[in-house]
mmCIF file of C-alpha atoms in Angstrom:
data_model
loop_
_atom_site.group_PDB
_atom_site.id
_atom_site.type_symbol
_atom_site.label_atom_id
_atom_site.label_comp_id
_atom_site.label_asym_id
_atom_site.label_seq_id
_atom_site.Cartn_x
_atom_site.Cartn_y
_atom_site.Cartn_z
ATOM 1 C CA UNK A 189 -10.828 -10.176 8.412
ATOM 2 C CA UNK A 190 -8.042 -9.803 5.864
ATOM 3 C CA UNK A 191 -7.195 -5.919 4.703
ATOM 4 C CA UNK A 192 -5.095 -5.162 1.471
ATOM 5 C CA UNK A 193 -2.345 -2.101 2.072
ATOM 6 C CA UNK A 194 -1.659 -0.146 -0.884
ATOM 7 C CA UNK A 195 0.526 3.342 -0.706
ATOM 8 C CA UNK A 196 -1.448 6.453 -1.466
ATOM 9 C CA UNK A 197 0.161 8.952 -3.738
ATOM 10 C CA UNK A 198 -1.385 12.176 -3.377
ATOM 11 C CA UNK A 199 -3.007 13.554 -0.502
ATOM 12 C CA UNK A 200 -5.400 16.016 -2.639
ATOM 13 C CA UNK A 201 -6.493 12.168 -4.185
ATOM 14 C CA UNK A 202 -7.604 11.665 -0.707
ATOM 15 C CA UNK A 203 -9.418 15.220 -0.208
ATOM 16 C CA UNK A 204 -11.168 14.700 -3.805
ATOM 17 C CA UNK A 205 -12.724 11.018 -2.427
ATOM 18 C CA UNK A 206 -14.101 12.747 0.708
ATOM 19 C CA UNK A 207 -15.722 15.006 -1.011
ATOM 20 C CA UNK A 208 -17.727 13.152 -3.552
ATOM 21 C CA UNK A 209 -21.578 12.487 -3.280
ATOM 22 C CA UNK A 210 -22.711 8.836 -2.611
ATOM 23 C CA UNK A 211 -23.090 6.987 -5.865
ATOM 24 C CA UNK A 212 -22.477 9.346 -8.146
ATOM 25 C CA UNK A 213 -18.604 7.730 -8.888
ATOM 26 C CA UNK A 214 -18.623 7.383 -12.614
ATOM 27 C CA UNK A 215 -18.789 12.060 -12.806
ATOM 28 C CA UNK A 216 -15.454 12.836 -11.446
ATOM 29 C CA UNK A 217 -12.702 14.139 -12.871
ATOM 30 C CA UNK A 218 -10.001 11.659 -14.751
ATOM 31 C CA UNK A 219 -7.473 12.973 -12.143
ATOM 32 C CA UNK A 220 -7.632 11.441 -9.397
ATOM 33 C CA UNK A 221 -8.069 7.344 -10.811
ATOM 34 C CA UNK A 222 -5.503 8.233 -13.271
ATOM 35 C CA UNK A 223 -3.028 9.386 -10.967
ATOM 36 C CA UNK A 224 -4.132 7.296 -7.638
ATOM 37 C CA UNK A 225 -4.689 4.140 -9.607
ATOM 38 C CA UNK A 226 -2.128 3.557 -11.683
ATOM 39 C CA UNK A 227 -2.674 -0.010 -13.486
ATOM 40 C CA UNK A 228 0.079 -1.777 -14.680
ATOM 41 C CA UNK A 229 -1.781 -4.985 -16.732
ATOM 42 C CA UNK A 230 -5.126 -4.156 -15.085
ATOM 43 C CA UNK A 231 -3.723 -4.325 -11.537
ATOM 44 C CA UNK A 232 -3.405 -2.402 -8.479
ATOM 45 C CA UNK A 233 -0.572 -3.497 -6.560
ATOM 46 C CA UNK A 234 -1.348 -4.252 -2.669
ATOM 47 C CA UNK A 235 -0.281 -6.303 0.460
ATOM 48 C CA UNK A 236 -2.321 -8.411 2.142
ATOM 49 C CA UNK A 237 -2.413 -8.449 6.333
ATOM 50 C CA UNK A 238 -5.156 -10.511 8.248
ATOM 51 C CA UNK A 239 -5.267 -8.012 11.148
ATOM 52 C CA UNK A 240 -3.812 -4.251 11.612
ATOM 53 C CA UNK A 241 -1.338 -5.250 13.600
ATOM 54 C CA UNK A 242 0.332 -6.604 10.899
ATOM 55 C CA UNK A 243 1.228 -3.235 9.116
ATOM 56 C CA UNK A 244 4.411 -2.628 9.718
ATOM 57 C CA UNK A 245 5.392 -5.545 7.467
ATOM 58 C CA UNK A 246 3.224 -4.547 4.679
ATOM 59 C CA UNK A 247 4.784 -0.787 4.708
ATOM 60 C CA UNK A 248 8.111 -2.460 5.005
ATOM 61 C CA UNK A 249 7.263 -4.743 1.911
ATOM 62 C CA UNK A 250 6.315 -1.346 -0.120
ATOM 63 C CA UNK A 251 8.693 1.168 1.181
ATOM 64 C CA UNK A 252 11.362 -1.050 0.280
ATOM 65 C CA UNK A 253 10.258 -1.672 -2.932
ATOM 66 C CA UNK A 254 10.279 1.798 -4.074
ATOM 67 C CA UNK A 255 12.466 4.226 -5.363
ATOM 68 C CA UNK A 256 13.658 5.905 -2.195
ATOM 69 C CA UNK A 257 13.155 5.898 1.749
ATOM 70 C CA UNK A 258 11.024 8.558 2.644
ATOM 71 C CA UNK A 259 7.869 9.435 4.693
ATOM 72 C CA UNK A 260 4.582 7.399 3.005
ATOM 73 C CA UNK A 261 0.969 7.365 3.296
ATOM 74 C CA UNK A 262 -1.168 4.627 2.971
ATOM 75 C CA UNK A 263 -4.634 3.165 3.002
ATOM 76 C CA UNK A 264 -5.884 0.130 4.392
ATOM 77 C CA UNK A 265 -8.832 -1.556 2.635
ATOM 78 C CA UNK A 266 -11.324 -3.933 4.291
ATOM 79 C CA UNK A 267 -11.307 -6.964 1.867
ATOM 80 C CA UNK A 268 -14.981 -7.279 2.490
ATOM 81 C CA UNK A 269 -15.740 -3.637 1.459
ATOM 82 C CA UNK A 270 -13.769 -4.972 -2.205
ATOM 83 C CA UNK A 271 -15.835 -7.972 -2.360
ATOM 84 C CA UNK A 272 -19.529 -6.405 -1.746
ATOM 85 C CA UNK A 273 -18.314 -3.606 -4.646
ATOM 86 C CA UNK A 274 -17.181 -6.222 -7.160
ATOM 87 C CA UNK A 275 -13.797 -5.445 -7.037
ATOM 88 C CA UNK A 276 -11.642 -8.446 -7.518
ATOM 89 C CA UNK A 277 -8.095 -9.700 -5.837
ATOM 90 C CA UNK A 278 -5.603 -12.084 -6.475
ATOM 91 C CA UNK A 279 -2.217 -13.660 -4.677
ATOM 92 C CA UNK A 280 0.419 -12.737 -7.344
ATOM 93 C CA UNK A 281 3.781 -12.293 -7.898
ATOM 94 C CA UNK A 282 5.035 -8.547 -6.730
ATOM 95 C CA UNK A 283 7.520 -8.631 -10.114
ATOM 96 C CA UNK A 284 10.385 -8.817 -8.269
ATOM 97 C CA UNK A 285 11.991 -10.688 -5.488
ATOM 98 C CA UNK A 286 11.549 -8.051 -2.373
ATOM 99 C CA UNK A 287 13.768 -7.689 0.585
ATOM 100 C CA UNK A 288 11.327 -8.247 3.276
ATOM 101 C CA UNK A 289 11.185 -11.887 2.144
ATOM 102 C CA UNK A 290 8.673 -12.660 4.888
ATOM 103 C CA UNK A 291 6.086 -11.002 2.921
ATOM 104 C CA UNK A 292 6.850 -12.080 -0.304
ATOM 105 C CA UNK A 293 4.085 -14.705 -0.462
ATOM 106 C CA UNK A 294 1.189 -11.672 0.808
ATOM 107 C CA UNK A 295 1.457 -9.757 -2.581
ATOM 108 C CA UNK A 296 -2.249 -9.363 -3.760
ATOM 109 C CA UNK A 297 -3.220 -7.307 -6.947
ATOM 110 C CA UNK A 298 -6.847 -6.106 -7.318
ATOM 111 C CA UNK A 299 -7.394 -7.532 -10.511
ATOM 112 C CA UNK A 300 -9.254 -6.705 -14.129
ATOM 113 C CA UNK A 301 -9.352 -2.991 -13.439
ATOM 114 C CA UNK A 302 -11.258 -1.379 -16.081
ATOM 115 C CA UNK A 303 -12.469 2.077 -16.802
ATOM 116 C CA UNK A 304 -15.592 0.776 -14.873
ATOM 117 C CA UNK A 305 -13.843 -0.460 -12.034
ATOM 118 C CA UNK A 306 -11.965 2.722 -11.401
ATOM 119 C CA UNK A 307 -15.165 4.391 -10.044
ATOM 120 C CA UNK A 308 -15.472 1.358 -7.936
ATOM 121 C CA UNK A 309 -12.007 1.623 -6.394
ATOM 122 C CA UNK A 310 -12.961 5.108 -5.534
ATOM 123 C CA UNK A 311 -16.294 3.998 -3.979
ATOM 124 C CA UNK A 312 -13.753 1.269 -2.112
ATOM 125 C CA UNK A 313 -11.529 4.410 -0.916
ATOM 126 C CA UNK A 314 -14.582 6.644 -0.066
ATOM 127 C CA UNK A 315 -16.321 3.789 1.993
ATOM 128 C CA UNK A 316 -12.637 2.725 3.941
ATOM 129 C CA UNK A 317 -12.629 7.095 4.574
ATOM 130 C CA UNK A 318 -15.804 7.009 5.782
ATOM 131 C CA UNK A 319 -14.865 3.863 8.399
ATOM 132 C CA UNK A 320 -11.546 7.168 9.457
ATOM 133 C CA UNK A 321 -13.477 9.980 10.851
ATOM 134 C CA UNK A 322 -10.233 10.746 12.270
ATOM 135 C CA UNK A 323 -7.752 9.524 9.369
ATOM 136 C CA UNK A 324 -5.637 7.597 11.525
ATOM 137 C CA UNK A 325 -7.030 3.904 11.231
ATOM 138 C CA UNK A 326 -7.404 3.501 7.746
ATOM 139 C CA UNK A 327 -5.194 6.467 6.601
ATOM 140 C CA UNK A 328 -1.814 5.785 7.707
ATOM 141 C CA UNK A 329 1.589 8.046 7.710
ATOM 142 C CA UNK A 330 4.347 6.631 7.867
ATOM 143 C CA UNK A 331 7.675 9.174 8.492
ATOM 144 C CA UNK A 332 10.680 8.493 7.172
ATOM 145 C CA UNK A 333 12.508 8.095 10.226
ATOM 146 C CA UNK A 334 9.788 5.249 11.202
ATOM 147 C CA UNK A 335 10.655 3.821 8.297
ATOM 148 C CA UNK A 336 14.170 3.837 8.883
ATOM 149 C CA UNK A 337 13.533 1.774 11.936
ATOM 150 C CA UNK A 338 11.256 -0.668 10.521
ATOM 151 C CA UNK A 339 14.533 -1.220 8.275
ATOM 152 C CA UNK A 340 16.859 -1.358 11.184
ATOM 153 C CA UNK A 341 14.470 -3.814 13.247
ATOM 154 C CA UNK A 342 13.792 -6.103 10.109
ATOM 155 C CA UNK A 343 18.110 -6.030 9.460
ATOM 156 C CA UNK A 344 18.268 -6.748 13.327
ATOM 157 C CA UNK A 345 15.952 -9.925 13.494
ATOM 158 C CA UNK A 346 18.001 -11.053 9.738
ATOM 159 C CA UNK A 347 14.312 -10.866 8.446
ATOM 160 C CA UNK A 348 15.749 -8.588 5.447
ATOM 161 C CA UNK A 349 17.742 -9.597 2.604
ATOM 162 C CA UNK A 350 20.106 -7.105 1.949
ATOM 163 C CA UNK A 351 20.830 -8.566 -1.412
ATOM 164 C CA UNK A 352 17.252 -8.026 -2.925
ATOM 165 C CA UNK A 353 17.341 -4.618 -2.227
ATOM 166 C CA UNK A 354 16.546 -2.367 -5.120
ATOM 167 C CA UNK A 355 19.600 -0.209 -6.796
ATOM 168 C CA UNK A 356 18.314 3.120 -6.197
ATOM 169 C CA UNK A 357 17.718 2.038 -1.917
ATOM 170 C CA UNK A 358 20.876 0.101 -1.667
ATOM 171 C CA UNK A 359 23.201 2.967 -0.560
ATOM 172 C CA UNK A 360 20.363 3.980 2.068
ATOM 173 C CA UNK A 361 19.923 0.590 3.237
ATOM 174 C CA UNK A 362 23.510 -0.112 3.678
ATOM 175 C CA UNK A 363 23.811 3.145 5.756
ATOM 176 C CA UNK A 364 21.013 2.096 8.428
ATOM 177 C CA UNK A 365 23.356 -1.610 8.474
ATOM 178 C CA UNK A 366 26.062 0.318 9.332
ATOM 179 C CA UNK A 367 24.152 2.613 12.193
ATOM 180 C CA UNK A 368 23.505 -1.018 13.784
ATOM 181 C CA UNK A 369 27.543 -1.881 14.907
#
């Protein structure tokens, strides 16, 4: 059963999707699908692992991807849970050549994300909270320092490309090389 990692921005986000009623999706406040679900051409950007033992390389594929190395939370969706909602995904390209080139090929975007479809991703993140009674299967953080050793590991076992590293995480990145010899 395939699940689709995608990093979580806010933590209130999270608190909001607890609390709403069943069904009633399409009355909530603009705040939390404009800030949680940021589209870029209709798409939310994700990683795609077949079991959850696989995500460690899926955070590794997003936190080094993004601006800076530092603690992360994400969410886990069932891909099943997206299918029986209507929600939509596609293998793409991530925009960018990432450093964890292992995953390069497990980039999935939920696609054709329209006003409508942003009450269904929150019905997709209320249903996955509901599967978390404990916000700890589903609902992942990640600290920085674990982070920093996903790095180190990946660097170790030459599964990282140093050289696709974004500009802002290169000095970072070079520092846990260094920590290695």
């Amino acid at each position: 059963m395939p699940f689709l990692v995608r990093k979580i921005l806010k933590d209130e986000s999270i608190e909001h999707i607890e609390n709403i009623e069943d069904n009633d999706f399409l009355h909530q406040s603009a705040d939390v699908p404009t800030t949680e679900f940021r589209t870029k051409h209709s798409t939310l950007s994700t990683y795609m692992i077949d079991n959850l033992n696989e995500l460690d390389k899926a955070v590794l594929a997003i936190a080094t991807t993004s601006s800076k190395i530092s603690s992360m939370e994400f969410i886990i969706l069932d891909a099943e849970i997206l299918k029986a909602i209507g929600l939509k995904y596609e293998n793409t390209y991530p925009g960018m050549e990432i450093p964890y080139e292992e995953m390069q090929e497990f980039h999935y975007d939920i696609v054709d994300v329209t006003i409508e479809n942003l009450a269904k991703c929150l019905e997709a993140y209320k249903k996955t909270l509901q599967l978390d009674d404990n916000k700890s299967t589903f609902i992942v953080d990640y600290a920085e320092g674990k982070i920093k050793d996903l790095i180190k590991t990946a660097l170790k076992q030459e599964k990282f490309n140093i050289e696709k590293v974004p500009v802002e995480l290169n000095k970072a990145v070079q520092k846990l090389q260094k920590e290695l010899h």
